[in-house]
Coordinates of C-alpha atoms and ligand atoms in Angstrom, one line a residue:
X55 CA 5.0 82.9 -77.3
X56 CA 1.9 82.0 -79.3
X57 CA 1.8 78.9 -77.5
X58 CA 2.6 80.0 -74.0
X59 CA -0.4 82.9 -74.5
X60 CA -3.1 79.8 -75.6
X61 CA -1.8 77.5 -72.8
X62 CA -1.7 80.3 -70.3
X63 CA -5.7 81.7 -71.3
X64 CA -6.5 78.2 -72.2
X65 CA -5.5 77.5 -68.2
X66 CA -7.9 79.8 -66.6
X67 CA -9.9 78.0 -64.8
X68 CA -12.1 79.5 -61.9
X69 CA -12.5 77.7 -59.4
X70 CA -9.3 75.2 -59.8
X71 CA -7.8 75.8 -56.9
X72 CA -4.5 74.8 -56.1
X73 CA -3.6 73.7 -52.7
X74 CA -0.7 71.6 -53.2
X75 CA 1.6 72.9 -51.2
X76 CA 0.8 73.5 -46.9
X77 CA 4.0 72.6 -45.1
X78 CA 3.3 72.5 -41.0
X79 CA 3.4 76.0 -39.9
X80 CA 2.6 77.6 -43.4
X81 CA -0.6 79.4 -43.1
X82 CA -3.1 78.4 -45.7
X83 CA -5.2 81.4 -47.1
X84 CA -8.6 82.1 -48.7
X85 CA -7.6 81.4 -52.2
X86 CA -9.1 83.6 -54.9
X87 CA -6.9 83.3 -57.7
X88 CA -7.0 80.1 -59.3
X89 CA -2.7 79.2 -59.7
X90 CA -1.0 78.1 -62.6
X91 CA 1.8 76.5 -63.0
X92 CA 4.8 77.4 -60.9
X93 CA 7.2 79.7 -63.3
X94 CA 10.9 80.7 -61.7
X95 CA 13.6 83.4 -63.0
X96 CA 16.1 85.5 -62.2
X97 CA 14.2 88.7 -61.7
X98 CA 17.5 91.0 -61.4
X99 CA 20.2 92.1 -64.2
X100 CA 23.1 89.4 -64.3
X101 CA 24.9 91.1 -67.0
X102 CA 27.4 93.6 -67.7
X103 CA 28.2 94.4 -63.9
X104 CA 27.5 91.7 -61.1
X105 CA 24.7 92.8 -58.6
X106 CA 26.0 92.3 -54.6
X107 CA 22.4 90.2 -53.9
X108 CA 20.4 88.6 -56.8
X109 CA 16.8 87.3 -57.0
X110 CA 15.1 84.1 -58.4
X111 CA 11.4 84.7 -58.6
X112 CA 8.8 82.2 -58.2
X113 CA 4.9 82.4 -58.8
X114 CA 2.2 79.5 -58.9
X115 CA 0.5 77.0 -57.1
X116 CA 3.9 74.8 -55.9
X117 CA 5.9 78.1 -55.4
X118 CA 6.0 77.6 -51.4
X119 CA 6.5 73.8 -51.5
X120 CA 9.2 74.1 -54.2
X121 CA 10.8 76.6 -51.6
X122 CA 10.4 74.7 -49.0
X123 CA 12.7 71.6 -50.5
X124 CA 15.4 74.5 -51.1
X125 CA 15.0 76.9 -48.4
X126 CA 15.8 76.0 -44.6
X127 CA 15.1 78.8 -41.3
X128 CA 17.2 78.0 -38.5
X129 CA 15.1 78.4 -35.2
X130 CA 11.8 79.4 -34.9
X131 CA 11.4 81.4 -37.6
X132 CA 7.9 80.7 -39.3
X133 CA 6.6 80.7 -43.2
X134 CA 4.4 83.8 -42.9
X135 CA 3.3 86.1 -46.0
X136 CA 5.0 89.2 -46.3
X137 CA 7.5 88.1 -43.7
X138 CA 11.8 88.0 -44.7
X139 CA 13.1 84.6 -43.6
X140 CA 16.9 84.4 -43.0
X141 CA 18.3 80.8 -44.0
X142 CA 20.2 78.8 -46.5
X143 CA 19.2 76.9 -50.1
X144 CA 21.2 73.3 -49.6
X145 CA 20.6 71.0 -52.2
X146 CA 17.5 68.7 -51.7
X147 CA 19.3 65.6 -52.4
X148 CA 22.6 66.1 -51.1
X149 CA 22.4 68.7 -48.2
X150 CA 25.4 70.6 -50.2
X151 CA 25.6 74.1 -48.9
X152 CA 24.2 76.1 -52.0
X153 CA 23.8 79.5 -50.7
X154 CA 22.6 81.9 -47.5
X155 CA 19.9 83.5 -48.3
X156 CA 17.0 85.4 -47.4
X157 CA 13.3 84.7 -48.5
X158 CA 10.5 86.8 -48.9
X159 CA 6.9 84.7 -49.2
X160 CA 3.9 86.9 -50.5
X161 CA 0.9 84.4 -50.2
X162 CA -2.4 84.9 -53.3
X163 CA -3.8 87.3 -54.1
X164 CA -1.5 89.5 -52.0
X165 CA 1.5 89.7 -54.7
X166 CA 2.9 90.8 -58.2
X167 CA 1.2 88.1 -60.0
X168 CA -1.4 87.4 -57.2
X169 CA -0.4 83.7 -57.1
X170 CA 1.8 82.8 -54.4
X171 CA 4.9 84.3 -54.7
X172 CA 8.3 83.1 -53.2
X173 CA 11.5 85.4 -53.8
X174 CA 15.4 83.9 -53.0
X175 CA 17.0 86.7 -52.2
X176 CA 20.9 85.3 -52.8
X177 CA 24.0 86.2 -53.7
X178 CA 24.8 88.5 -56.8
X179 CA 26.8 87.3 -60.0
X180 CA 26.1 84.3 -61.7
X181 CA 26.2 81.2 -59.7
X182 CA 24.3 81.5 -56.9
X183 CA 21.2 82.5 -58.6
X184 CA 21.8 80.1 -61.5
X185 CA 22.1 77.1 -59.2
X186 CA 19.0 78.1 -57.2
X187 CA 17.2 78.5 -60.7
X188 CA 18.6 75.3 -61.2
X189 CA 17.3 73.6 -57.9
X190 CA 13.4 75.1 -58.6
X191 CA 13.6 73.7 -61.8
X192 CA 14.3 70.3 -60.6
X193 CA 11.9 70.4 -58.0
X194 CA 9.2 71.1 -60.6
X195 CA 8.8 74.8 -61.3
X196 CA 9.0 75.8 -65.1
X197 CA 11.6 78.5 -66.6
X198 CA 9.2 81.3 -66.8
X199 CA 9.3 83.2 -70.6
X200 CA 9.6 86.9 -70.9
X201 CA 7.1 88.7 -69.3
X202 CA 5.4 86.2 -67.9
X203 CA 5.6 87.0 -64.3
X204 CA 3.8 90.7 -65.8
X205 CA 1.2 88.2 -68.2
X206 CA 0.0 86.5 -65.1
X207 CA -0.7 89.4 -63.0
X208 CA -2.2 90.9 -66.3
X209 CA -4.6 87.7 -66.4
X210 CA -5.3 87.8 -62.6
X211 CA -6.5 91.3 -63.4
X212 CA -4.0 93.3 -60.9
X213 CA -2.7 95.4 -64.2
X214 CA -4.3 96.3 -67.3
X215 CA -2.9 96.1 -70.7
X216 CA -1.3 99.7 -70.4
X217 CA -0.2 99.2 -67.2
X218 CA 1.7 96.0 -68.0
X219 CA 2.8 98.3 -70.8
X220 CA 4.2 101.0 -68.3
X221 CA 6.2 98.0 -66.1
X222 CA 7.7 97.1 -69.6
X223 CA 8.5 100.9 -70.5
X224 CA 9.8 101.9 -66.6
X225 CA 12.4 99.1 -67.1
X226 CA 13.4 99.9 -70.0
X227 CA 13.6 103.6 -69.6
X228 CA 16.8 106.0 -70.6
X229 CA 16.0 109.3 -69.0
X230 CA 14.1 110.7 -65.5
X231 CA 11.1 111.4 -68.1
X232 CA 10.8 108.3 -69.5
X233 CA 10.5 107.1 -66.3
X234 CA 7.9 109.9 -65.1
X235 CA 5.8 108.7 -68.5
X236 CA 5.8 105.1 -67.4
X237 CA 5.0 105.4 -64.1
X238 CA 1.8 107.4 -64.7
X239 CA 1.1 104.4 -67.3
X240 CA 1.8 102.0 -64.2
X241 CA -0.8 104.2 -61.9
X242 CA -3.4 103.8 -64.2
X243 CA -3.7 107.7 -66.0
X244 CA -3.8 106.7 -68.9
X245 CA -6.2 103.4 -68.2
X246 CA -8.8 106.4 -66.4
X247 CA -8.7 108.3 -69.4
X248 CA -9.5 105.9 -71.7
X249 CA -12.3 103.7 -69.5
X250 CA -13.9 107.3 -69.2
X251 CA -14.6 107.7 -72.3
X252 CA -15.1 104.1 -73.6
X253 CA -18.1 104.6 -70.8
X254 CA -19.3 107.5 -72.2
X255 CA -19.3 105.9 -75.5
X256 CA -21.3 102.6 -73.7
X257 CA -23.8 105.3 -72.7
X258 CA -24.8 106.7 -76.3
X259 CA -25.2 103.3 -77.6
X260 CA -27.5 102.4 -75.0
X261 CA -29.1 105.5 -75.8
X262 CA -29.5 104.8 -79.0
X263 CA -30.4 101.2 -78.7
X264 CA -33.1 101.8 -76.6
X265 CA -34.7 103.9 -79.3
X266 CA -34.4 100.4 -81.9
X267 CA -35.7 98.5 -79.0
X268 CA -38.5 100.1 -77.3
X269 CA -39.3 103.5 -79.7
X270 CA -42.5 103.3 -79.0
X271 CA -42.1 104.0 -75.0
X272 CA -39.6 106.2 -75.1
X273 CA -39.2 110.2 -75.6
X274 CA -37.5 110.8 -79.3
X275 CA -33.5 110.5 -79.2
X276 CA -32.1 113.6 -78.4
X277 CA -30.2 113.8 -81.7
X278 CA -28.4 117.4 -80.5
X279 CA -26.7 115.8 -77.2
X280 CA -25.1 113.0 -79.1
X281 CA -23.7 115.0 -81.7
X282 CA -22.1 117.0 -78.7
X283 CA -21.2 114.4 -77.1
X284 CA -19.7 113.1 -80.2
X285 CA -17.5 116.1 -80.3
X286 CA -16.4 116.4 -77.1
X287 CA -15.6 112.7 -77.5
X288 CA -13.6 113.1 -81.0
X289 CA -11.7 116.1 -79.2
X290 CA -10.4 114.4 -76.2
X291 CA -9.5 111.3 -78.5
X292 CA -7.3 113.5 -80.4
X293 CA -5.8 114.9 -77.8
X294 CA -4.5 111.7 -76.4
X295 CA -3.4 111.1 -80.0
X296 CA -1.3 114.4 -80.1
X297 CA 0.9 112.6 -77.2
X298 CA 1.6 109.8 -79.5
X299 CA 4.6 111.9 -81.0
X300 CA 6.0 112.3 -77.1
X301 CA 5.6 109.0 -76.2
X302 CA 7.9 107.7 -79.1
X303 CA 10.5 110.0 -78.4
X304 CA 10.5 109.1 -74.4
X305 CA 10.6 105.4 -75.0
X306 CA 12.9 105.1 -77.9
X307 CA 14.9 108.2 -78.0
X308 CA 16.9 109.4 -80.9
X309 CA 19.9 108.3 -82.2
X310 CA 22.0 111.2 -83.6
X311 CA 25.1 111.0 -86.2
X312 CA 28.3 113.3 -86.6
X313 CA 29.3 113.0 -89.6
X314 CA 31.8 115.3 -91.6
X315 CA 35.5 115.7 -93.1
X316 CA 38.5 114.6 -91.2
X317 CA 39.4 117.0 -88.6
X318 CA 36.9 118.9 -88.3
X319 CA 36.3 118.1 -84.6
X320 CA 33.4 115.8 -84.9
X321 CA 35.1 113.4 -82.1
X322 CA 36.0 116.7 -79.7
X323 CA 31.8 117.9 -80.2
X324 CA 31.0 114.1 -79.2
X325 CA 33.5 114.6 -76.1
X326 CA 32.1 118.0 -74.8
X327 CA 28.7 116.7 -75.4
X328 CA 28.7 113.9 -73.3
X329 CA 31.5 115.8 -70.6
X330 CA 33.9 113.2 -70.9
X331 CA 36.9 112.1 -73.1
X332 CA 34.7 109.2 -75.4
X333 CA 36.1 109.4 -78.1
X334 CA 40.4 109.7 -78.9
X335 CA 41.2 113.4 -80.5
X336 CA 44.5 113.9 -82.3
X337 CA 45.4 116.7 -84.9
X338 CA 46.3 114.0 -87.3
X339 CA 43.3 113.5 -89.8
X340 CA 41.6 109.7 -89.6
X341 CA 42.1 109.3 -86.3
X342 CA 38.4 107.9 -85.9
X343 CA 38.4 104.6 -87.5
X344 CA 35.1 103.3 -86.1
X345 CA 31.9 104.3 -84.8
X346 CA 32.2 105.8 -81.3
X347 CA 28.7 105.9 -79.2
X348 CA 28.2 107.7 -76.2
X349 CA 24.1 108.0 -74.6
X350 CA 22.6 111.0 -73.8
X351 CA 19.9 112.8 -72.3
X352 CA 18.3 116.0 -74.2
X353 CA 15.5 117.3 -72.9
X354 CA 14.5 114.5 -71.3
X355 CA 14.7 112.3 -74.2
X356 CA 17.5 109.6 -74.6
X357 CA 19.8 110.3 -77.4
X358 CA 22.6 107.9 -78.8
X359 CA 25.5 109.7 -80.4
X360 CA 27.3 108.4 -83.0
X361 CA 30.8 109.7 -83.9
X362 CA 32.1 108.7 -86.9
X363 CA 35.5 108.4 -89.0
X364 CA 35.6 111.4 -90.9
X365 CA 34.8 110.9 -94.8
X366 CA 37.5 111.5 -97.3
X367 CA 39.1 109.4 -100.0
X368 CA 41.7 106.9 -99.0
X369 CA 43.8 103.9 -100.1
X370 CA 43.6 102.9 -96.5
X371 CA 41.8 100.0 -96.1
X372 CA 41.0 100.0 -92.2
X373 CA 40.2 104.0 -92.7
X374 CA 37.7 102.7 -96.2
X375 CA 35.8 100.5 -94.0
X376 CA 35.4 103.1 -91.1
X377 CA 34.1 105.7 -93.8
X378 CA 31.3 102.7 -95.0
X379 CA 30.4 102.5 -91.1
X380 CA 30.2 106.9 -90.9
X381 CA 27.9 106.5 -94.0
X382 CA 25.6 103.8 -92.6
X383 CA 25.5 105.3 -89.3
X384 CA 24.4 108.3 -91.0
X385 CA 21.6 106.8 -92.9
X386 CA 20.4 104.6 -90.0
X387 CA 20.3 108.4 -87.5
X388 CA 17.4 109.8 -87.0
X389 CA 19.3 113.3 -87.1
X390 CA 22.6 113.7 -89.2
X391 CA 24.9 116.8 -87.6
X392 CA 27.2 117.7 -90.9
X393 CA 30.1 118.7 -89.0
X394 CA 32.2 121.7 -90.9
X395 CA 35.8 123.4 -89.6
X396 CA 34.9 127.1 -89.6
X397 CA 38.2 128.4 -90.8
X398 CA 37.8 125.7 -93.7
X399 CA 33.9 126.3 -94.8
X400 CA 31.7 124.9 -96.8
X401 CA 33.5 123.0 -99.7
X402 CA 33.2 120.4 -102.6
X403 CA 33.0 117.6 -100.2
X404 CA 30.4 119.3 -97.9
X405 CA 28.3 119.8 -100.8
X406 CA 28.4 115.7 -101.8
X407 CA 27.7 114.8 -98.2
X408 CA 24.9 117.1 -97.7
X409 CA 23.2 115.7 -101.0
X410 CA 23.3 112.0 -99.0
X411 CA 22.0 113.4 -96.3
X412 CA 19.7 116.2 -97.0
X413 CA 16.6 113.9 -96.9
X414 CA 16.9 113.4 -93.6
X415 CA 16.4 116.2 -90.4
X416 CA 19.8 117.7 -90.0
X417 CA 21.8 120.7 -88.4
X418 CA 25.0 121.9 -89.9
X419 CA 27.6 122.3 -87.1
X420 CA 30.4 124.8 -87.4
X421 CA 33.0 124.0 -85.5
X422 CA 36.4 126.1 -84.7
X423 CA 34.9 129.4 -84.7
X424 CA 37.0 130.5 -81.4
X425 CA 39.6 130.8 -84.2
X426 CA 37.5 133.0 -86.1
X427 CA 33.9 134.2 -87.8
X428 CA 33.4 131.6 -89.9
X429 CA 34.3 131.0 -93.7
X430 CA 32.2 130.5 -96.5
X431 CA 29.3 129.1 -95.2
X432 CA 26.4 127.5 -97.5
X433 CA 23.7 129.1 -99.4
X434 CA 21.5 126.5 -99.3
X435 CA 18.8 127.1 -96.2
X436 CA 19.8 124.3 -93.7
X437 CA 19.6 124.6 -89.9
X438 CA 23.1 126.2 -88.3
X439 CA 24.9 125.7 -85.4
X440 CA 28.3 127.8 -84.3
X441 CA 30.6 125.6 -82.0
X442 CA 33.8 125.4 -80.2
X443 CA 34.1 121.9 -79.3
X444 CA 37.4 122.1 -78.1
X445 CA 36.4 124.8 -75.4
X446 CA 32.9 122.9 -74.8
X447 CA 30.8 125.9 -76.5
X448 CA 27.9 125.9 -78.3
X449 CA 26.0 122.8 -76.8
X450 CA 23.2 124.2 -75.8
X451 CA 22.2 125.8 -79.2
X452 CA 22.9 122.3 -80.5
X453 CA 20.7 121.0 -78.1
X454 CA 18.0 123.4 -79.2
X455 CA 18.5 122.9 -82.9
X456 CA 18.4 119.0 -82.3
X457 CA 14.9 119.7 -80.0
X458 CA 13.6 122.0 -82.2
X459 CA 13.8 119.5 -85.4
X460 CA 12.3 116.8 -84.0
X461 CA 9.5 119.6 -82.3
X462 CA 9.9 118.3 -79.0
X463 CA 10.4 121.6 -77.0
X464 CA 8.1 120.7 -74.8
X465 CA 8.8 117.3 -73.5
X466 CA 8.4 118.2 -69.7
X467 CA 7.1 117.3 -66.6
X468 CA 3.9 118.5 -67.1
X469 CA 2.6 116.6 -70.1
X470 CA 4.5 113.4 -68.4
X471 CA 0.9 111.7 -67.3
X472 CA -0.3 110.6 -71.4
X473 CA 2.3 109.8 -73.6
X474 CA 0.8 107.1 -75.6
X475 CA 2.8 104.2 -77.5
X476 CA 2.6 103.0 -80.9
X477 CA 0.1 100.6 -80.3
X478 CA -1.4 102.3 -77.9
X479 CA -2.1 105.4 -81.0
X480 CA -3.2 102.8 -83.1
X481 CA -6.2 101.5 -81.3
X482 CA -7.0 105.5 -80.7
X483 CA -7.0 106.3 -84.6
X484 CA -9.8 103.3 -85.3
X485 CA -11.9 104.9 -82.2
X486 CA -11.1 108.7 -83.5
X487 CA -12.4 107.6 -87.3
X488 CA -15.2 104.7 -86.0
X489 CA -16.2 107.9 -84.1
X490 CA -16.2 110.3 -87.2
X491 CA -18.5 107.6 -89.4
X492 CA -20.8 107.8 -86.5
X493 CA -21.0 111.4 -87.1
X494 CA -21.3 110.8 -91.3
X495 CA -23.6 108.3 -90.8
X496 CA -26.0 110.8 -88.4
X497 CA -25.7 113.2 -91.1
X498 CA -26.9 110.9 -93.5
X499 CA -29.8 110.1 -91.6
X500 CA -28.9 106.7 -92.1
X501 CA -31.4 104.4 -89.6
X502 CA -30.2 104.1 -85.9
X503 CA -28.5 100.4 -86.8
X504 CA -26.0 101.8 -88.8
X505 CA -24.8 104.2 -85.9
X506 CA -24.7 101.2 -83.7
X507 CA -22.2 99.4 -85.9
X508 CA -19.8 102.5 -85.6
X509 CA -20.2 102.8 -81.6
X510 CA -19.5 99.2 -81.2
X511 CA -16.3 99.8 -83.3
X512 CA -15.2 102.6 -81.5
X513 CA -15.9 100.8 -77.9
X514 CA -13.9 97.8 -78.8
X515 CA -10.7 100.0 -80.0
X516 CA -10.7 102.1 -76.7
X517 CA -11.4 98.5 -75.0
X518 CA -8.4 97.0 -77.1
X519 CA -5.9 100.0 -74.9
X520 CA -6.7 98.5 -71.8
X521 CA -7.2 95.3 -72.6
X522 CA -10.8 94.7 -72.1
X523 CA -11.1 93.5 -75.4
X524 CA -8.0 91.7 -76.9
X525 CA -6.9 89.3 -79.2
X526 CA -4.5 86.5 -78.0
X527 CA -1.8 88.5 -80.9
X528 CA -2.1 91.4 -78.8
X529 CA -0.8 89.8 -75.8
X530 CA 1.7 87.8 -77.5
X531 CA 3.0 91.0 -79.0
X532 CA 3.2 92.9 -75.8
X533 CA 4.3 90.4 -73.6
X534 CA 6.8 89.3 -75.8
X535 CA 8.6 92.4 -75.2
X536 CA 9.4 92.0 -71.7
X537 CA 12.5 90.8 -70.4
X538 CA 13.2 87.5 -68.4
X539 CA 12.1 87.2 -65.0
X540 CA 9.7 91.0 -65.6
Ligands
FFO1526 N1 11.7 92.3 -54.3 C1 10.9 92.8 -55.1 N2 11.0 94.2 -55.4 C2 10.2 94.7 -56.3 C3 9.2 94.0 -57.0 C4 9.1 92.6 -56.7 O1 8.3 91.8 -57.3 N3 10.0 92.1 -55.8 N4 8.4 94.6 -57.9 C5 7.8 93.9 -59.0 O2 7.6 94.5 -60.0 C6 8.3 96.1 -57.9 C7 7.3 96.4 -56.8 N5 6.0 96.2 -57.3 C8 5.1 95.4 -56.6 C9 3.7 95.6 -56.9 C10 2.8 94.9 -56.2 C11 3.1 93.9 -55.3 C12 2.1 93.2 -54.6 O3 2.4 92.3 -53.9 N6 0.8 93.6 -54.7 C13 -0.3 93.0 -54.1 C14 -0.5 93.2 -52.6 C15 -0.2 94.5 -52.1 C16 -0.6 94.6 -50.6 O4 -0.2 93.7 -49.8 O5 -1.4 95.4 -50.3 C17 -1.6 93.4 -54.8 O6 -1.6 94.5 -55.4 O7 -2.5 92.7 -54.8 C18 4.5 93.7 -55.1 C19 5.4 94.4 -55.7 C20 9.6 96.7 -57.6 N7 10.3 96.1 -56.5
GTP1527 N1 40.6 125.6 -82.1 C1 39.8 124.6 -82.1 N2 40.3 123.3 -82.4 C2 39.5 122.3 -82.4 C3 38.1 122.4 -82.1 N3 37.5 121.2 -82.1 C4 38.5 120.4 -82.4 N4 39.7 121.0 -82.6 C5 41.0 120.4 -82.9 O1 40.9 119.8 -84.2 C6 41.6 118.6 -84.3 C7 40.8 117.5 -84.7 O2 39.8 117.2 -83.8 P1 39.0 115.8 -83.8 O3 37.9 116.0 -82.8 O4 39.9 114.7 -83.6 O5 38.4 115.9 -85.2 P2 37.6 114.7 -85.9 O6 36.6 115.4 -86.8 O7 37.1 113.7 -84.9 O8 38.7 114.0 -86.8 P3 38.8 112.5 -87.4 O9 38.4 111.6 -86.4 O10 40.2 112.4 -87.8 O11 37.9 112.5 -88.6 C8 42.2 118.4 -82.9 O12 43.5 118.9 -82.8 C9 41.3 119.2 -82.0 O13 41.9 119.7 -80.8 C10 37.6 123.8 -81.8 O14 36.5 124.0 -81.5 N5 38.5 124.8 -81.8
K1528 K1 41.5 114.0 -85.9
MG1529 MG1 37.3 111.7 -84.7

């Protein structure tokens, strides 16, 4: 990727227009965006389920004529931008049926990337849209990396850097809120909140410059408005920060073990949970052998549960290597439900497994209690949950308990718009304490150079959000994540 980023920025070149392709009745445009390369992908999924219509993507200067080799409209049908064309790929070479097809042609700047764009709308599963890929790769387009479709739009300034961010996180998204979250990331709330107050931070450094440049000419710096501004500044900062804790829990979700004794109905909970029959239940104890997972929604955020063979000791060997997976599962969750059989209690072997897991957020689950007010429960003060797996009761508590732990009650529609990412919270931290020194630095009466040095600081972090001021790492990092053909 570190390559593809230098070649790619090293490529922009205003002004090098590409006009290599202009078949007869293609209508040439004003160009504005100087094309790269052509890239092609598959932009839809090809794995686990086949698709009924799949899509290879192209974007650069040769897109159109690359297509054109490929791509043949019976009749009178004419290459226009933002028009479907009904036809078939053949082979160049051959004039071997490949596929029937549709194309869509969105000419620069009017597109995803704003080069020009050409879409093969074929057949789903693999082969068609492998073969196409195939065809534009022998007629000269490039395999595109991940994200690179996204980059180039990014560096023909359609998106910023948390926009291209939010495409990233709506395609990946587990839950209706994740989604909300990365849509308002993909309209730009997020990108307005943060150019706001990066300007707002441009304007006290002008005002203070202007004082080292011309003090003589000017009226005294009003020393009481920047320190308000200052604070209303910090405060605003910190409340994008406090949606940092949101965001993580929207785009990654939680992964959540059951872990417990034989029997004591971790794989029924797992079953009523998710409203289906997951995972097999039997009376017989050790009937889990491996890790069964089943994917979630809580409160809007994604949760993976993990169900687990229960932990005893045992000469079996398949069951011994089940009870290693329970125990890594359970170290690897981000909350451990230590799953007890109410009519049993809490017993020697509860008391072991909650010392390996204590150190973690947990909720004791006690399950069974339709066939009675539970048994001995612990004295320790751990979280508690009453259940009747069997008979699908007591999910909602444990949904509550689980929300409650990892204080995320109010994940909801109306706090959707911020939900910062990891990288995102970094870059606010350095403006939130660049900001603070400011402050320091004012009380110190320290001369007006020194509070310069702080404002720049804080301006290039909120700058380093969007993407007004990045490093060729940062885009490499981001765009990295993407998938294929995004
Ligand atoms: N077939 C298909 N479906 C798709 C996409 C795509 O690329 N192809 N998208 C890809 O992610 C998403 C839609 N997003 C898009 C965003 C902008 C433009 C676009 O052409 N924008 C231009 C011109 C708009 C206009 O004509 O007014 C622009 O903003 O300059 C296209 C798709 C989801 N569905
Ligand atoms: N009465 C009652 N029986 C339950 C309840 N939950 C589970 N059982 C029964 O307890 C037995 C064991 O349930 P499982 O869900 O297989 O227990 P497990 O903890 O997954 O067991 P292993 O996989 O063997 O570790 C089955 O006969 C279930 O029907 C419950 O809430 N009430
Ligand atoms: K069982
Ligand atoms: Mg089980």
């Amino acid at each position: 990727m570190d390559l593809l980023v230098s070649r790619h920025i090293g490529s922009i070149r205003p002004g090098d227009q590409s006009t290599a392709w202009g078949g007869s009745n293609v209508p040439r445009k004003k160009d504005t965006i100087a094309q790269r390369e052509t890239i092609a992908a598959i932009a839809t999924a090809i794995v686990p389920q086949q698709g009924s219509v799949g899509i290879v993507r192209l974007s650069g200067g040769t897109a159109v004529a690359v297509a054109q080799t490929l791509f043949h409209a019976p009749g009178g049908q004419s290459w226009e931008s933002h028009r479907i064309l009904y036809g078939h790929v053949l082979h160049p070479d051959t004039q071997q049926l490949v596929d029937e097809a549709l194309l869509l042609l969105m000419c620069s700047p009017r597109s995803y990337t704003r080069e020009d764009v050409v879409e093969l709308h074929c057949h789903g599963g693999i082969m068609a849209v492998q073969q196409v890929l195939q065809l534009c790769v022998a007629q000269g387009a490039r395999l595109a990396e991940p994200g690179e479709f996204t980059l180039r739009a990014f560096l023909n300034g359609r998106l910023d850097l948390t926009q291209a961010e939010g495409i990233a996180d709506l395609v990946g998204a587990q839950s209706p809120q994740a989604a909300q979250a990365a849509l308002a990331g993909i309209r730009g709330k997020l990108t307005d909140v943060i150019r706001h107050c990066r300007s707002r931070c441009l304007d006290v450094l002008a005002e203070v410059e202007a004082r080292i440049d011309f003090a003589d000419d000017l009226p005294p710096l009003d020393e009481e408005s920047v320190r308000e501004q200052l604070e209303t500044l910090l405060s605003e900062v910190a409340q994008i920060l406090a949606t940092a804790h949101q965001g993580e829990l929207l785009r990654t979700g939680l992964k959540v073990a059951i872990v417990g004794q034989p029997n004591v109905g971790k794989s029924s909970l797992l079953n009523a949970w998710s409203r289906c029959d997951r995972a097999i239940v039997t009376a017989l104890p050790g009937t889990t052998r491996d890790v069964v997972e089943s994917q979630l929604v809580v409160g809007g955020i994604p949760v993976q549960v993990l169900d687990t063979a229960g932990i005893r000791e045992s000469t079996d060997q398949v069951e011994q290597l089940g009870i290693e997976r329970s125990q890594t599962a359970a170290q690897s969750a981000d909350v451990v439900l230590l799953t007890v059989d109410g009519t049993v209690g809490w017993t020697d072997t509860e008391a072991t497994l909650y010392r390996a897991i204590k150190h973690k957020p947990h909720i004791l689950v006690v399950n069974k209690v339709d066939l009675g007010p539970p048994l001995r429960l612990p004295v320790t003060d751990v979280p508690l949950v009453q259940t009747a797996a069997a008979a699908g009761q007591g999910i909602d508590a444990l949904e509550n308990a689980i929300l409650e732990i990892v204080q995320a009650g109010q994940v909801n529609a109306a706090n959707l718009d911020l939900a910062i990412n990891q990288r995102q919270a970094a870059a606010l931290t350095r403006t939130h304490s660049s900001l603070q020194q400011v402050q320091t630095t004012m009380e110190a009466s320290l001369p007006l150079d020194f509070w310069t040095i702080d404002l720049r600081d804080a301006i290039r972090a909120l700058g380093e959000v969007t993407g007004e001021e990045m490093t060729e790492s940062m885009l490499d990092e981001i765009f990295s994540r993407f998938c294929i053909g995004k």
